[in-house]
PDB file of C-alpha atoms in Angstrom:
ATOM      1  CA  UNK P 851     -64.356  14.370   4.215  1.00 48.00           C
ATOM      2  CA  UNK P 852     -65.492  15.327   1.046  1.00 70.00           C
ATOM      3  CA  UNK P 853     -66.076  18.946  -0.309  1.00 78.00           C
ATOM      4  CA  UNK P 854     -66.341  21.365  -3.589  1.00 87.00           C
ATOM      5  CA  UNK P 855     -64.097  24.254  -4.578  1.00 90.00           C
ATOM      6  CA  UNK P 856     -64.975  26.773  -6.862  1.00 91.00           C
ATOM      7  CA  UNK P 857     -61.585  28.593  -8.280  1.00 93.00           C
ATOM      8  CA  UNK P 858     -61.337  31.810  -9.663  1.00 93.00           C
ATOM      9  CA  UNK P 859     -58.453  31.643 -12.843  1.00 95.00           C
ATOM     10  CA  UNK P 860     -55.308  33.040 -12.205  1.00 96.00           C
ATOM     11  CA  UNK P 861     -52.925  32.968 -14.932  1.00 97.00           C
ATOM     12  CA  UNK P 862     -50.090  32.811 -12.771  1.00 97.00           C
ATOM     13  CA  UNK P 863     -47.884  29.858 -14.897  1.00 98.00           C
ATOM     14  CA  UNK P 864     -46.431  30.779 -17.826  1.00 98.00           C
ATOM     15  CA  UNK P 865     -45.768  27.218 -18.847  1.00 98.00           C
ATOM     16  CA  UNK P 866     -49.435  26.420 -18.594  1.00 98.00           C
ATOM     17  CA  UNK P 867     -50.143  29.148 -20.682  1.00 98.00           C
ATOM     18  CA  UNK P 868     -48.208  28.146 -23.161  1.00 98.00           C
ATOM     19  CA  UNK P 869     -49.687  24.951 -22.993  1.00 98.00           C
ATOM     20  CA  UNK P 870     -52.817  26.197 -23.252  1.00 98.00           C
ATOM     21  CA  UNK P 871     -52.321  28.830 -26.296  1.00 98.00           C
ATOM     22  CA  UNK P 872     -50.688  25.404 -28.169  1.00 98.00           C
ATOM     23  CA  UNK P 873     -54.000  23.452 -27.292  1.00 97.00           C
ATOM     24  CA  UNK P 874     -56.021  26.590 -29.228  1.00 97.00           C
ATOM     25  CA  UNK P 875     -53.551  26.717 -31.952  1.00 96.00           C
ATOM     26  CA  UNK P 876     -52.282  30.305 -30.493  1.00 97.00           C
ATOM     27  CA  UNK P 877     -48.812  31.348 -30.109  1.00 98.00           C
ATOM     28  CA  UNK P 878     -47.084  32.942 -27.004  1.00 98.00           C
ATOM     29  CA  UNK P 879     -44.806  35.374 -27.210  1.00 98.00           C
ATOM     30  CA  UNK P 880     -42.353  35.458 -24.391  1.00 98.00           C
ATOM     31  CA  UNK P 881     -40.996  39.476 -24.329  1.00 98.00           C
ATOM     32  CA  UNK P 882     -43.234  40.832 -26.922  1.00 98.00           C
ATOM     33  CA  UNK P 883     -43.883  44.085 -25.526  1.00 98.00           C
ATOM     34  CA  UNK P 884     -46.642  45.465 -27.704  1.00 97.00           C
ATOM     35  CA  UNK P 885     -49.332  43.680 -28.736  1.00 97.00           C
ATOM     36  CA  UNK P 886     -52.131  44.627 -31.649  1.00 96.00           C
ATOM     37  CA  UNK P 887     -55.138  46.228 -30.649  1.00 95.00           C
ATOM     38  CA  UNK P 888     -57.471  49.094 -32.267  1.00 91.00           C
ATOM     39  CA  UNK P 889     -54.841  51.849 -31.210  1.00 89.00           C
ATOM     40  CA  UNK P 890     -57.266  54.289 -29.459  1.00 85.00           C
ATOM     41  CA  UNK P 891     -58.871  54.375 -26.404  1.00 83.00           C
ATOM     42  CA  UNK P 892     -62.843  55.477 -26.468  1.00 81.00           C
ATOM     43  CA  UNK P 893     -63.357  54.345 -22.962  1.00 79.00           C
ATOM     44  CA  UNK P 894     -66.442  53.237 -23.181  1.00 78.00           C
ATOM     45  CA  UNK P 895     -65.434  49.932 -21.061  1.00 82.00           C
ATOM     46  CA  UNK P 896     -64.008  49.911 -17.461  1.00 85.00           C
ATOM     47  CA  UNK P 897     -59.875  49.142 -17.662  1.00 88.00           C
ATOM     48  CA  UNK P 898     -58.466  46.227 -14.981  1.00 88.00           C
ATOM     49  CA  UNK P 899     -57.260  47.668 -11.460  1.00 89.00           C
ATOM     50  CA  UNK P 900     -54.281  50.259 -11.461  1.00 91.00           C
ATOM     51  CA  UNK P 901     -54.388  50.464 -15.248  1.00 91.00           C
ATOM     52  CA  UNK P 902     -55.551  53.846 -17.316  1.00 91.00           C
ATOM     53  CA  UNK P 903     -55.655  54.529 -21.034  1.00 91.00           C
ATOM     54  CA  UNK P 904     -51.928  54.968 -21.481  1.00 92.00           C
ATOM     55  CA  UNK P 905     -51.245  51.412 -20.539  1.00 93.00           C
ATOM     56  CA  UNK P 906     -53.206  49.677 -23.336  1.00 94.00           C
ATOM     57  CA  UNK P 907     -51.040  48.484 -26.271  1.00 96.00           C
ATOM     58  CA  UNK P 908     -48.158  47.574 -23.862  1.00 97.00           C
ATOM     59  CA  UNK P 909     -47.932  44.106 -22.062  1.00 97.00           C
ATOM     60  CA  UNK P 910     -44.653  41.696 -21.147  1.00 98.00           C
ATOM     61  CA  UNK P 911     -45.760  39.184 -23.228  1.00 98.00           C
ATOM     62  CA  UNK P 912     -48.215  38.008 -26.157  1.00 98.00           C
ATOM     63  CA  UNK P 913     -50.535  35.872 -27.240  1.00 98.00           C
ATOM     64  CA  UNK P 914     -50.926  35.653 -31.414  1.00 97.00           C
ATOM     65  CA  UNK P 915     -52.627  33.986 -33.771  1.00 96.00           C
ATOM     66  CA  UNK P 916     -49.541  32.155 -35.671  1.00 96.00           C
ATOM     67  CA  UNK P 917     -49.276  33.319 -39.667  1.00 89.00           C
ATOM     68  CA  UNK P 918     -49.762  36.048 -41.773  1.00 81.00           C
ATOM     69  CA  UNK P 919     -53.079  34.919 -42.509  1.00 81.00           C
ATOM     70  CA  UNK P 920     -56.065  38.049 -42.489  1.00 83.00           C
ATOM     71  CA  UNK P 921     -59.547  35.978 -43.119  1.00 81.00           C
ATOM     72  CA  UNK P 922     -61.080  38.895 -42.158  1.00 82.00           C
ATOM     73  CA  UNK P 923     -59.240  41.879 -44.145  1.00 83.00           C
ATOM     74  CA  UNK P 924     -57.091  43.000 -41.114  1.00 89.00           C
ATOM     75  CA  UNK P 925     -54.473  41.157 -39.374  1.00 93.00           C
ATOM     76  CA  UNK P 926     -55.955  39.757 -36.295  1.00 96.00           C
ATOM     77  CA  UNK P 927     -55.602  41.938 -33.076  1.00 96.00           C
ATOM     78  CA  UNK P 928     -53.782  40.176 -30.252  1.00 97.00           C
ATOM     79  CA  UNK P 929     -53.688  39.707 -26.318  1.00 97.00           C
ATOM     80  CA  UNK P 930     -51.589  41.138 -24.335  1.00 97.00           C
ATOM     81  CA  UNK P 931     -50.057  39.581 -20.588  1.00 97.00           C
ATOM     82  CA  UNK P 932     -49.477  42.054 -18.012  1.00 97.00           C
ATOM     83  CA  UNK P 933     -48.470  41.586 -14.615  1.00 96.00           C
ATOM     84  CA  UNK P 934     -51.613  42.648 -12.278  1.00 95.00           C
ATOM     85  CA  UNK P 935     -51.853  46.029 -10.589  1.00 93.00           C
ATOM     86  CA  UNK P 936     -54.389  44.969  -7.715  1.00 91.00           C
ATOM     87  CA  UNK P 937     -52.075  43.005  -5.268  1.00 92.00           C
ATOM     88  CA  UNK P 938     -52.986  39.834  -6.498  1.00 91.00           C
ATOM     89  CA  UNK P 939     -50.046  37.467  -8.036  1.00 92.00           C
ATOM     90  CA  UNK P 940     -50.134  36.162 -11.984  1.00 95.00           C
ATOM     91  CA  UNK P 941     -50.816  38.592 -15.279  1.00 96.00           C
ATOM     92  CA  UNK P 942     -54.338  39.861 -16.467  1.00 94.00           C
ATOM     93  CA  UNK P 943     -55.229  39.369 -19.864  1.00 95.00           C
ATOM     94  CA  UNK P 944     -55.374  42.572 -21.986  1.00 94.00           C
ATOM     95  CA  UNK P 945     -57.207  42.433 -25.660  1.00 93.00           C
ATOM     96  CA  UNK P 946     -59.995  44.240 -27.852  1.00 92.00           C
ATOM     97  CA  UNK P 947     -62.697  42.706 -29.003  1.00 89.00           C
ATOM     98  CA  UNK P 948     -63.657  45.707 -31.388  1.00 88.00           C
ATOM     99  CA  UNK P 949     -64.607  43.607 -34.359  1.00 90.00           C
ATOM    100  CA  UNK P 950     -64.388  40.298 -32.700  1.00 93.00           C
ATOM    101  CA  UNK P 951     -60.382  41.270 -32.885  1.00 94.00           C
ATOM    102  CA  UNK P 952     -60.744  40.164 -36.627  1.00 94.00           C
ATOM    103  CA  UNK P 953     -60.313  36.333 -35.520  1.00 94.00           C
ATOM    104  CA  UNK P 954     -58.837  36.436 -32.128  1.00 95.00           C
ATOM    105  CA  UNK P 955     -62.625  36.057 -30.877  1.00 95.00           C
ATOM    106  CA  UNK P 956     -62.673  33.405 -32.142  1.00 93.00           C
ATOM    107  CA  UNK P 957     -59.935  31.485 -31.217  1.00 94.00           C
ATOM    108  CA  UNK P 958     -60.350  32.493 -27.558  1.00 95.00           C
ATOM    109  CA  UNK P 959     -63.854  32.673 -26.986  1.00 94.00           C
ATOM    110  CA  UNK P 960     -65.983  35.575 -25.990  1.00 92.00           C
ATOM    111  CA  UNK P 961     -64.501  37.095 -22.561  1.00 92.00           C
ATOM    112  CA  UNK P 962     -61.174  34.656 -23.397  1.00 94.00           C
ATOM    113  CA  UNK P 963     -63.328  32.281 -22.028  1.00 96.00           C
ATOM    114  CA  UNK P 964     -61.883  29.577 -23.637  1.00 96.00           C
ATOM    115  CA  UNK P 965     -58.052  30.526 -23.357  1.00 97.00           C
ATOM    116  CA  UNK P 966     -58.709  30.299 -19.689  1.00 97.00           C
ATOM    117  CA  UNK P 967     -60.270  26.763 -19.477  1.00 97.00           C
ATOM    118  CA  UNK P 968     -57.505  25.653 -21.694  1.00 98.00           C
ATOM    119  CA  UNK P 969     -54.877  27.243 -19.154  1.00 98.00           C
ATOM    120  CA  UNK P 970     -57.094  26.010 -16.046  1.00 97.00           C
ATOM    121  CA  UNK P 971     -56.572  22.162 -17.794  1.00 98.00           C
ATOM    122  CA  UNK P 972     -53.234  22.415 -18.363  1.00 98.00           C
ATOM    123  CA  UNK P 973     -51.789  23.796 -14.792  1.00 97.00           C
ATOM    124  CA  UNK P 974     -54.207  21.594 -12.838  1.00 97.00           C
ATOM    125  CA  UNK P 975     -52.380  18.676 -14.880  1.00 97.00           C
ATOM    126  CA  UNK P 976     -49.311  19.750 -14.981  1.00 96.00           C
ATOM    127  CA  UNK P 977     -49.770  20.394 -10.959  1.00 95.00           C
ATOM    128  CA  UNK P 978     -51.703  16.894 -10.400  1.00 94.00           C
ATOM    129  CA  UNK P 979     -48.761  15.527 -12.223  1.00 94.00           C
ATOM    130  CA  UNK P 980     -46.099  16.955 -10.477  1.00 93.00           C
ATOM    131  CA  UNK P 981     -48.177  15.693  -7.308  1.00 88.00           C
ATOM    132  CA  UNK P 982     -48.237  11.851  -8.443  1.00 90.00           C
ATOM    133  CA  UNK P 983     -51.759  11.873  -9.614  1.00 92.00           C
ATOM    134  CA  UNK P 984     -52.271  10.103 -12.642  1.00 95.00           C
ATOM    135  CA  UNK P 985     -54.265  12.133 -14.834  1.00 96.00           C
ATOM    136  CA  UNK P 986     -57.704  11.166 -17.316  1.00 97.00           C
ATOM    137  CA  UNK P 987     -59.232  13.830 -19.621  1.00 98.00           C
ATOM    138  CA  UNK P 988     -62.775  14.250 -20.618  1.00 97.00           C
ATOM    139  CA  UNK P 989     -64.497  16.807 -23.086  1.00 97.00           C
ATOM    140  CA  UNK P 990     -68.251  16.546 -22.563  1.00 97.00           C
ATOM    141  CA  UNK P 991     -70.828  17.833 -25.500  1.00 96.00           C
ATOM    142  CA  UNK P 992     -71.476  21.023 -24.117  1.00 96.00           C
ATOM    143  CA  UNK P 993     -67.794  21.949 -24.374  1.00 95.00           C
ATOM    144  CA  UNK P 994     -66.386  21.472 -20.800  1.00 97.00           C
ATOM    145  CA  UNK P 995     -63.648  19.427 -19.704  1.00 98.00           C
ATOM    146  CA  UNK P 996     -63.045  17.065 -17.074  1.00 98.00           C
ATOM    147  CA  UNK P 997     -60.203  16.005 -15.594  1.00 97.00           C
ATOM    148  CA  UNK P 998     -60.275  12.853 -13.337  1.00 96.00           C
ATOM    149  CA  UNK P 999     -57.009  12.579 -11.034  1.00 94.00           C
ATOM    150  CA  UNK P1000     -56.112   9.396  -8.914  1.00 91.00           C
ATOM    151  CA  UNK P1001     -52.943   7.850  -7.506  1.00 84.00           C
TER     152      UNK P1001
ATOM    153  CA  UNK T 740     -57.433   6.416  -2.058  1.00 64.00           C
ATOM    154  CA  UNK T 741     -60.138   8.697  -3.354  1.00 80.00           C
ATOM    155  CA  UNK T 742     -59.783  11.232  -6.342  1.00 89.00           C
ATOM    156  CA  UNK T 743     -60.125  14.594  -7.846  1.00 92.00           C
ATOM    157  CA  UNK T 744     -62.372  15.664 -10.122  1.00 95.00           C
ATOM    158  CA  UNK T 745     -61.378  18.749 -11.906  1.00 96.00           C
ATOM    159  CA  UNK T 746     -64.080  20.373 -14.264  1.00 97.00           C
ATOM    160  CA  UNK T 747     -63.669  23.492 -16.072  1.00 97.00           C
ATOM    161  CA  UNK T 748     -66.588  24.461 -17.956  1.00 96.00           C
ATOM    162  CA  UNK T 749     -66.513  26.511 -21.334  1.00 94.00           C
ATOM    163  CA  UNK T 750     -66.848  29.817 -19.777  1.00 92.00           C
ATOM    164  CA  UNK T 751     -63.940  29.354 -17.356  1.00 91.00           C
ATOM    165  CA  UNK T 752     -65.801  28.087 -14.592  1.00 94.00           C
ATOM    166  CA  UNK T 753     -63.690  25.732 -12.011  1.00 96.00           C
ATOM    167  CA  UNK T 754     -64.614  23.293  -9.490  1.00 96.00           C
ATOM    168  CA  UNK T 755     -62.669  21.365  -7.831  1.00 94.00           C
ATOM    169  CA  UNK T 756     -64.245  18.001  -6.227  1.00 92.00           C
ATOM    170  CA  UNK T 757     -62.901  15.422  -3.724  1.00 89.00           C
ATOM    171  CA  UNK T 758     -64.449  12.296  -3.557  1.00 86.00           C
ATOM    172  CA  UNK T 759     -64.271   9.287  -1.275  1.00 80.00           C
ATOM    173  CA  UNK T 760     -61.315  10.810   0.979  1.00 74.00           C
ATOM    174  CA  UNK T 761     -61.909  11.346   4.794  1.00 68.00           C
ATOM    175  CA  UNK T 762     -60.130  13.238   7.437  1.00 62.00           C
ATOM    176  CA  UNK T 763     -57.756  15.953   6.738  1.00 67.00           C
ATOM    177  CA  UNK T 764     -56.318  14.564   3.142  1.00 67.00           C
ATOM    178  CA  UNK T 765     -59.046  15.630   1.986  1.00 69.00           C
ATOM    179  CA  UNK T 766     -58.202  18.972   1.515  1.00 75.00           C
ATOM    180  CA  UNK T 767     -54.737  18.297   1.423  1.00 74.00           C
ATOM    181  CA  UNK T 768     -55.065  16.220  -1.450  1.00 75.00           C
ATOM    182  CA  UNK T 769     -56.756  19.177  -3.162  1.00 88.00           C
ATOM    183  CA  UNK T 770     -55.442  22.299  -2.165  1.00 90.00           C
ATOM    184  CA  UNK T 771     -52.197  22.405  -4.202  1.00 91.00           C
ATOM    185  CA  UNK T 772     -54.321  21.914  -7.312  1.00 94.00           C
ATOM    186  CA  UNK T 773     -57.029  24.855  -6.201  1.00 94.00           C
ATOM    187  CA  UNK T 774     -53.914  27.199  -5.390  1.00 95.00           C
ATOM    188  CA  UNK T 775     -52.413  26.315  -9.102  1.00 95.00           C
ATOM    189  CA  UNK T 776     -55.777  27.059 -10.819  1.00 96.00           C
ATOM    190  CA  UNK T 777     -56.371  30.721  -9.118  1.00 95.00           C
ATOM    191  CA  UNK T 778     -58.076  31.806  -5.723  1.00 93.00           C
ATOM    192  CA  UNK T 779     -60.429  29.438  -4.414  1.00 92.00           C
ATOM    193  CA  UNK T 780     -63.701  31.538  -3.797  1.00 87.00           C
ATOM    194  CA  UNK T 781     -66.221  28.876  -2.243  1.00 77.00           C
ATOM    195  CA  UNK T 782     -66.009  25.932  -0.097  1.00 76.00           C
ATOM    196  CA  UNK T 783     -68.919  23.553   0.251  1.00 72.00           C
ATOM    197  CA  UNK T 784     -68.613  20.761   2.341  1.00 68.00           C
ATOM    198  CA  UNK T 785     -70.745  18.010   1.137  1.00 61.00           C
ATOM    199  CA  UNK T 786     -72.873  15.576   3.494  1.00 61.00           C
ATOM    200  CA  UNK T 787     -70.246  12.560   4.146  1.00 59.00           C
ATOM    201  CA  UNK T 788     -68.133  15.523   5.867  1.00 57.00           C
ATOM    202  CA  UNK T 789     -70.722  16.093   8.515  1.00 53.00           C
ATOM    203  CA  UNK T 790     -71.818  12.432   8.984  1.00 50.00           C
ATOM    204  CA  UNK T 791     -67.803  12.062   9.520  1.00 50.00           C
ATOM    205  CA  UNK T 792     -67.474  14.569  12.323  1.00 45.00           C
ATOM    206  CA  UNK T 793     -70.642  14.145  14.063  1.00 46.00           C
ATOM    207  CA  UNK T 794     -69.464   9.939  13.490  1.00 45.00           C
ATOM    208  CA  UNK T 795     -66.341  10.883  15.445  1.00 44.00           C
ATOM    209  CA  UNK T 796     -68.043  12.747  18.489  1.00 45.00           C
ATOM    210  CA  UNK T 797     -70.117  10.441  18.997  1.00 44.00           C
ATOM    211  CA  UNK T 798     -67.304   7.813  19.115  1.00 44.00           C
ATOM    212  CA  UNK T 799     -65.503   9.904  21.423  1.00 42.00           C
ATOM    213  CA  UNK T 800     -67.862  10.492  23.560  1.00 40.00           C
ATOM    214  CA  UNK T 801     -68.677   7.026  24.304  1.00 38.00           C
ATOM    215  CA  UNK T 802     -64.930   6.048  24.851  1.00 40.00           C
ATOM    216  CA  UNK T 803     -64.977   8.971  28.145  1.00 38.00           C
ATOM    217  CA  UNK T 804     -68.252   7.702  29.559  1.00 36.00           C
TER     218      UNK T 804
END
């Protein structure tokens, strides 16, 4: 039997996050309970299940660019980590991309696109690992990564 | 022993691949690394998974006759 899964991300692992904000030279914050953002609501973009505009700004955790360092004459906005609203276990991702987030954009990748390949690398290895596989990596030219597990 | 191949593209994409594993380890063998990664959304069974089932009725079959 052979098959294909597609996975939806979950950042459910702290760890792996971790992991992964290290791999994209980002910091975690573990308690932060604030995290930078443009300070005011417009709402002219739909907010994550069971949140409103009163939520934004707050989060359990944070992700940072490490430094004092402002290339782009403000000090880079950050992510926050909130536990989910919808029913659904793990944190959702909260950040503004007003500006690109002076930096953070970059770093993460448009959508956090790239924070959450990092984090989908590092808890499948950390979980093949914990499972006995023995674990290859592979970054291909257009940017994605493989991951080849055998025992 | 087959393998997993785990590719995450750049926009977050997953998929999750078993190769050259038959019978039920098959998705043993993957499904603690889908349920890590997030909620698996799609499930496609590729062709050695039918010519293995249909390879076991017919098997079957024959033994009963």
């Amino acid at each position: 039997m052979s098959h294909v899964a597609t996975v939806d991300v979950e950042i459910k692992d702290l760890d792996a996050l971790d992991a992964a904000c290290r791999r994209l030279g980002l910091e975690l914050v573990r308690g932060q309970q604030t995290y930078r953002w443009y300070g005011v609501s417009v709402g002219d973009y739909p907010l994550p299940d069971g949140f409103t505009a009163e939520d934004l700004g707050k989060c359990e955790h944070a992700v940072r660019i490490p430094g004092d360092a402002q290339p782009h004459g403000e000090p880079p906005y950050e992510i926050g980590v909130v536990r989910r609203r919808d029913g659904r276990p793990g944190f959702s991702l909260m950040w503004d991309f007003w500006q690109g987030g002076y930096g953070l954009e970059q770093k993460v990748g448009q959508n956090c696109n790239r924070l959450k390949q990092a984090y989908a690398v590092e808890v499948a290895r950390k979980e093949a690992m914990r499972s006995g596989f023995r674990v290859q990596e592979h970054v291909a030219a257009n940017g994605s990564i493989q991951l080849r597990l055998s025992k | 022993m087959g393998e997993v191949i785990v590719n995450v593209d750049a926009e977050g994409e997953v998929k999750v691949e078993a190769r050259g594993v038959t019978g039920k380890r098959c998705a043993a063998l993957t499904a603690a690394i889908e349920a890590a990664i997030g909620r698996t959304q799609a499930d496609q069974k590729k062709a050695e998974y039918f010519k293995t089932e249909q390879a076991h009725v017919r098997a079957g079959g024959g033994r009963q006759s």
